[in-house]
Amino acid sequence: MMSDQEDDIVLSELNDEDLVAQMFDDLYDGLKEEIEEGVNILLEREWVPYRVLTEALVGGMTIVGNDFRDGILFVPEVLLAANAMKGGMAILKPLLIATGAPRVGKMVIGTVKGDIHDIGKNLVGMMMEGAGFEIVDLGINNSVDAYLDAIEKEKPDLLGMSALLTTTMPYMKVVIDTLIEKGMRDDYTILVGGAPLNEEFSKAIGADAYCRDAAVAVETAKMFMARKHNQMAANN
Ligand code: B1M
């Protein structure tokens, strides 16, 4: 994708459509500084942070994902793309949070054991923070014990788990079964997400809901919080 003309392109001189197309190329090529510059230009042009995130960054990552799947891109290139995406996300994070509402609940979130994918989880965390949730991010590769320690310490309303591999998604059930064994399952709303999951899987493992994307995660979390508040009000 890298062309000889790359050095000649001045991002700020491109119209929005061409700039986003160029950002797709830059993300593909793992050019973090260019992605950061592109994000800043779109923000200067009064794009709202959420639109920059979904249209320019997530849109570009979808192309990377497809070529990774098809064996055109390999792990080192995808890591560079992920790094460039994180550069753009770091600029957007405070803006998404600043537009948020007052605190509405607390969520512990982490990627499950054996899985090091964290872009989607980070995005969910950012969007949830933007919507007024307090987020405790456990990072990647979390064992049952890591989840248990965190929820006992943090006392969240919600537990979020992310998995991007068909080989790691069953671990979510291990976590939920352990919570059931310990009589703690009903103390938390459990939301799960990640590309290979679906509604059916979420039901089968005993989660409260499957979240297709970060926006759905926010809406679902809000819905469960409203339900919890209504229940508490009814009990008082
Ligand atoms: Co990996 N990888 N990867 N990878 N990788 C996938 C997942 C894969 C689908 C690519 C493919 O073949 N098409 C494939 C999995 C196939 C399968 O399991 N059936 C795959 C593979 C095979 C692997 C390795 C095994 C490759 C290898 O080593 N041979 C390896 C595994 C390492 C491990 O985890 N043990 C591996 C490694 C990597 C990198 C390190 C190179 C890099 C990760 C970098 C990082 O995350 N820091 C990477 C990447 C980037 C991807 C793809 C290309 C992109 C994932 C991503 O970030 N998407 C991915 C292909 C794809 O998904 N199309 C792929 C963008 C992100 C915004 O979307 O994560 O889906 P997503 O998150 C969404 C929703 O799913 C949802 O909301 C998010 C935002 O809207 N969501 C939640 C996610 N988590 C949630 C939690 C919630 C709620 C919603 O809780 C409440």
Coordinates of C-alpha atoms and ligand atoms in Angstrom, one line a residue:
M1 CA 0.0 0.0 0.0
M2 CA 2.9 2.4 0.6
S3 CA 3.5 4.4 -2.5
D4 CA 6.4 6.5 -3.8
Q5 CA 4.1 9.5 -3.6
E6 CA 3.5 9.0 0.2
D7 CA 5.9 11.8 1.2
D8 CA 4.2 14.3 -1.1
I9 CA 0.7 13.9 0.5
V10 CA -0.2 16.8 2.8
L11 CA -3.0 15.4 4.9
S12 CA -4.5 18.8 5.8
E13 CA -4.9 19.6 2.1
L14 CA -7.2 16.6 1.5
N15 CA -11.0 16.9 1.6
D16 CA -12.7 14.8 4.3
E17 CA -13.4 11.8 2.1
D18 CA -9.8 11.6 0.7
L19 CA -8.4 12.2 4.1
V20 CA -10.3 9.3 5.6
A21 CA -9.2 7.1 2.6
Q22 CA -5.6 8.2 3.2
M23 CA -6.0 7.3 6.9
F24 CA -7.2 3.8 6.0
D25 CA -3.9 3.5 4.0
D26 CA -1.8 4.9 6.8
L27 CA -3.4 2.6 9.4
Y28 CA -2.8 -0.3 7.0
D29 CA 0.9 0.8 6.8
G30 CA 1.1 1.3 10.6
L31 CA 1.9 5.0 10.4
K32 CA 1.1 6.1 13.9
E33 CA 2.2 9.8 13.5
E34 CA 0.1 10.2 10.3
I35 CA -2.9 8.6 12.0
E36 CA -2.5 11.0 14.9
E37 CA -2.3 13.9 12.5
G38 CA -5.3 12.8 10.6
V39 CA -7.3 12.5 13.8
N40 CA -6.4 16.0 14.8
I41 CA -7.3 17.4 11.4
L42 CA -10.7 15.8 11.5
L43 CA -11.3 17.1 15.0
E44 CA -10.3 20.6 13.8
R45 CA -12.9 20.2 11.1
E46 CA -15.4 19.7 13.9
W47 CA -16.0 16.0 13.4
V48 CA -17.3 14.7 16.7
P49 CA -14.8 12.3 18.4
Y50 CA -17.2 9.3 18.1
R51 CA -17.4 9.8 14.3
V52 CA -13.6 10.0 14.0
L53 CA -13.3 6.8 16.0
T54 CA -15.9 4.8 14.1
E55 CA -15.5 6.1 10.5
A56 CA -11.7 6.7 10.3
L57 CA -10.2 4.3 12.9
V58 CA -12.6 1.4 13.2
G59 CA -13.3 1.6 9.5
G60 CA -9.6 1.3 8.7
M61 CA -9.1 -1.5 11.1
T62 CA -11.8 -3.5 9.4
I63 CA -9.7 -3.5 6.2
V64 CA -6.7 -4.6 8.2
G65 CA -8.7 -7.4 9.8
N66 CA -10.0 -8.7 6.4
D67 CA -6.5 -8.8 4.9
F68 CA -5.2 -10.5 8.1
R69 CA -7.9 -13.1 7.7
D70 CA -7.1 -13.6 4.0
G71 CA -3.3 -14.1 4.7
I72 CA -2.3 -10.8 3.0
L73 CA -1.2 -9.2 6.2
F74 CA 0.7 -11.0 9.1
V75 CA 1.1 -10.4 12.8
P76 CA 4.0 -7.9 12.7
E77 CA 2.1 -5.6 10.2
V78 CA -1.2 -6.0 12.2
L79 CA 0.7 -5.1 15.4
L80 CA 1.9 -1.9 13.7
A81 CA -1.6 -1.1 12.6
A82 CA -2.9 -1.7 16.1
N83 CA -0.2 0.6 17.4
A84 CA -1.2 3.3 15.0
M85 CA -4.9 2.9 16.0
K86 CA -4.0 3.2 19.6
G87 CA -2.2 6.5 18.9
G88 CA -5.4 7.8 17.4
M89 CA -7.5 6.4 20.2
A90 CA -5.3 8.1 22.8
I91 CA -6.2 11.5 21.3
L92 CA -9.9 10.7 21.3
K93 CA -10.1 9.2 24.8
P94 CA -10.2 12.4 26.9
L95 CA -12.6 14.0 24.4
L96 CA -15.0 11.0 24.6
I97 CA -14.8 11.1 28.3
A98 CA -15.3 14.9 28.5
T99 CA -18.6 14.6 26.6
G100 CA -19.8 12.1 29.1
A101 CA -22.6 12.2 31.7
P102 CA -22.3 12.0 35.5
R103 CA -21.2 8.6 36.9
V104 CA -23.8 6.0 36.3
G105 CA -22.1 2.8 37.4
K106 CA -18.8 0.9 37.6
M107 CA -17.5 -1.9 35.4
V108 CA -14.5 -4.1 35.7
I109 CA -13.4 -5.2 32.2
G110 CA -10.7 -7.4 30.9
T111 CA -9.7 -9.7 28.0
V112 CA -9.8 -13.4 29.0
K113 CA -6.9 -15.8 29.6
G114 CA -4.9 -16.7 26.6
D115 CA -6.0 -13.7 24.6
I116 CA -4.0 -10.6 24.0
H117 CA -6.4 -8.7 21.8
D118 CA -7.3 -5.4 23.5
I119 CA -8.3 -2.8 21.0
G120 CA -12.0 -3.6 21.1
K121 CA -12.0 -3.9 24.9
N122 CA -10.2 -0.5 25.1
L123 CA -12.8 1.0 22.9
V124 CA -15.6 -0.3 25.0
G125 CA -13.9 1.1 28.1
M126 CA -13.4 4.5 26.5
M127 CA -17.0 4.7 25.3
M128 CA -18.3 3.6 28.7
E129 CA -16.2 6.2 30.4
G130 CA -17.6 8.7 27.9
A131 CA -21.1 7.7 29.0
G132 CA -20.2 8.3 32.7
F133 CA -19.2 4.8 33.8
E134 CA -16.2 4.3 36.0
I135 CA -14.0 1.7 34.4
V136 CA -11.4 -0.6 36.0
D137 CA -9.4 -2.1 33.1
L138 CA -7.7 -5.4 33.9
G139 CA -5.9 -5.5 30.6
I140 CA -5.3 -8.8 28.7
N141 CA -4.9 -12.5 29.5
N142 CA -7.0 -12.5 32.7
S143 CA -7.3 -15.7 34.8
V144 CA -10.4 -16.4 36.9
D145 CA -8.4 -15.3 39.9
A146 CA -7.6 -11.9 38.3
Y147 CA -11.3 -11.3 37.7
L148 CA -12.3 -12.5 41.2
D149 CA -9.7 -10.4 42.9
A150 CA -10.7 -7.3 41.0
I151 CA -14.5 -7.6 41.6
E152 CA -14.0 -8.3 45.3
K153 CA -11.7 -5.3 45.6
E154 CA -13.6 -2.9 43.3
K155 CA -17.2 -4.0 43.9
P156 CA -18.4 -3.0 40.4
D157 CA -22.0 -3.2 39.1
L158 CA -20.9 -4.8 35.9
L159 CA -18.3 -7.3 34.8
G160 CA -17.2 -7.1 31.2
M161 CA -15.2 -9.8 29.4
S162 CA -13.7 -9.7 25.9
A163 CA -12.4 -12.5 23.7
L164 CA -11.4 -12.4 20.1
L165 CA -10.4 -16.0 19.6
T166 CA -12.7 -19.0 19.2
T167 CA -10.2 -20.8 21.4
T168 CA -10.4 -18.3 24.3
M169 CA -14.1 -17.4 24.3
P170 CA -15.0 -20.6 26.3
Y171 CA -12.9 -19.2 29.2
M172 CA -15.8 -16.8 29.8
K173 CA -17.8 -19.7 31.0
V174 CA -15.1 -20.8 33.3
V175 CA -15.3 -17.4 35.0
I176 CA -19.1 -17.4 35.2
D177 CA -19.2 -21.0 36.5
T178 CA -16.7 -20.0 39.2
L179 CA -18.8 -17.1 40.2
I180 CA -21.8 -19.4 40.4
E181 CA -19.9 -21.9 42.6
K182 CA -18.9 -19.1 44.9
G183 CA -22.5 -17.8 45.1
M184 CA -21.4 -14.5 43.6
R185 CA -23.0 -14.7 40.2
D186 CA -26.1 -12.6 40.9
D187 CA -24.1 -9.8 42.5
Y188 CA -22.9 -8.6 39.0
T189 CA -24.3 -7.9 35.6
I190 CA -22.1 -9.8 33.2
L191 CA -21.6 -8.4 29.7
V192 CA -19.5 -10.2 27.1
G193 CA -18.2 -9.2 23.7
G194 CA -15.7 -9.8 20.9
A195 CA -15.8 -10.6 17.2
P196 CA -16.4 -14.4 17.4
L197 CA -19.2 -14.2 20.0
N198 CA -22.9 -14.0 19.4
E199 CA -26.2 -13.8 21.4
E200 CA -26.6 -17.6 21.5
F201 CA -23.1 -18.1 22.9
S202 CA -23.7 -15.4 25.6
K203 CA -26.9 -17.2 26.7
A204 CA -25.3 -20.6 26.7
I205 CA -22.5 -19.5 29.1
G206 CA -24.9 -17.7 31.4
A207 CA -23.9 -14.1 30.7
D208 CA -26.5 -11.3 31.0
A209 CA -25.9 -9.9 27.5
Y210 CA -23.8 -10.0 24.4
C211 CA -22.6 -6.6 23.2
R212 CA -22.0 -6.5 19.4
D213 CA -20.0 -3.3 19.7
A214 CA -19.0 -0.5 22.0
A215 CA -22.1 1.5 21.4
V216 CA -24.3 -1.5 22.2
A217 CA -22.2 -2.1 25.3
V218 CA -22.9 1.4 26.6
E219 CA -26.7 1.1 25.9
T220 CA -26.8 -2.4 27.4
A221 CA -24.9 -1.3 30.5
K222 CA -27.2 1.7 30.9
M223 CA -30.3 -0.5 30.6
F224 CA -29.1 -2.8 33.3
M225 CA -28.2 0.1 35.6
A226 CA -31.6 1.6 35.2
R227 CA -33.1 -1.8 36.0
K228 CA -31.0 -2.1 39.1
H229 CA -32.0 1.4 40.3
N230 CA -35.7 0.6 39.7
Q231 CA -35.3 -2.6 41.7
M232 CA -33.6 -0.8 44.6
A233 CA -36.3 1.9 44.6
A234 CA -39.0 -0.8 44.6
N235 CA -37.3 -2.5 47.6
N236 CA -37.1 0.7 49.7
Ligands
B1M1 CO1 -5.6 -11.4 16.0 N1 -7.0 -12.7 15.3 N2 -4.5 -13.0 16.4 N3 -4.3 -10.1 16.4 N4 -6.8 -10.1 15.2 C1 -8.3 -12.0 14.9 C2 -9.3 -11.9 16.1 C3 -8.8 -12.9 13.8 C4 -10.3 -13.0 13.6 C5 -8.1 -12.6 12.5 C6 -8.5 -13.4 11.3 O1 -8.1 -14.5 11.1 N5 -9.4 -12.9 10.5 C7 -8.2 -14.3 14.2 C8 -9.1 -15.2 15.1 C9 -9.7 -16.4 14.4 C10 -10.5 -17.2 15.3 O2 -10.3 -17.3 16.5 N6 -11.4 -17.8 14.7 C11 -7.0 -13.9 14.9 C12 -5.8 -14.7 15.2 C13 -5.9 -16.1 14.6 C14 -4.7 -14.3 15.9 C15 -3.5 -15.1 16.3 C16 -3.8 -16.5 16.8 C17 -2.6 -15.0 15.1 C18 -1.3 -15.8 15.2 O3 -0.5 -15.6 16.1 N7 -1.2 -16.8 14.3 C19 -2.9 -14.2 17.4 C20 -3.4 -14.6 18.8 C21 -2.7 -14.0 20.0 C22 -3.4 -14.2 21.3 O4 -4.4 -13.5 21.6 N8 -3.0 -15.2 22.0 C23 -3.3 -12.9 17.1 C24 -2.7 -11.7 17.3 C25 -3.1 -10.4 16.9 C26 -2.2 -9.2 17.1 C27 -1.3 -9.2 18.4 C28 -1.3 -9.1 15.9 C29 -3.3 -8.0 17.0 C30 -3.8 -7.6 18.4 C31 -3.3 -6.3 18.9 C32 -4.1 -5.8 20.0 O5 -5.2 -6.0 20.2 N9 -3.4 -5.0 20.8 C33 -4.4 -8.8 16.3 C34 -5.5 -8.1 15.7 C35 -5.4 -6.6 15.6 C36 -6.6 -8.8 15.1 C37 -7.7 -8.2 14.2 C38 -7.1 -7.9 12.8 C39 -8.4 -7.0 14.6 C40 -9.0 -7.0 16.0 C41 -9.4 -5.6 16.4 O6 -8.7 -5.0 17.1 N10 -10.6 -5.2 15.8 C42 -8.8 -9.4 14.2 C43 -9.6 -9.5 13.0 C44 -11.0 -9.0 13.2 O7 -11.5 -9.0 14.3 N11 -11.6 -8.7 12.1 C45 -7.9 -10.6 14.6 C46 -11.1 -3.9 16.0 C47 -11.9 -3.8 17.3 C48 -12.5 -2.4 17.4 O8 -13.0 -4.7 17.1 O9 -12.0 -6.3 18.8 O10 -14.1 -6.9 17.5 P1 -13.3 -5.9 18.2 O11 -14.2 -5.2 19.3 C49 -15.5 -4.7 19.1 C50 -16.6 -5.7 19.4 O12 -16.2 -7.0 19.2 C51 -17.0 -5.4 20.8 O13 -16.9 -4.0 20.8 C52 -15.6 -3.6 20.2 C53 -15.7 -2.2 19.7 O14 -16.8 -2.0 18.9 N12 -16.3 -5.9 22.0 C54 -16.9 -5.9 23.2 C55 -15.1 -6.4 22.1 N13 -14.8 -6.8 23.3 C56 -15.9 -6.5 24.0 C57 -16.2 -6.6 25.4 C58 -17.4 -6.2 25.9 C59 -18.4 -5.6 25.0 C60 -18.1 -5.5 23.7 O15 -17.6 -6.3 27.2 C61 -18.7 -5.7 27.8

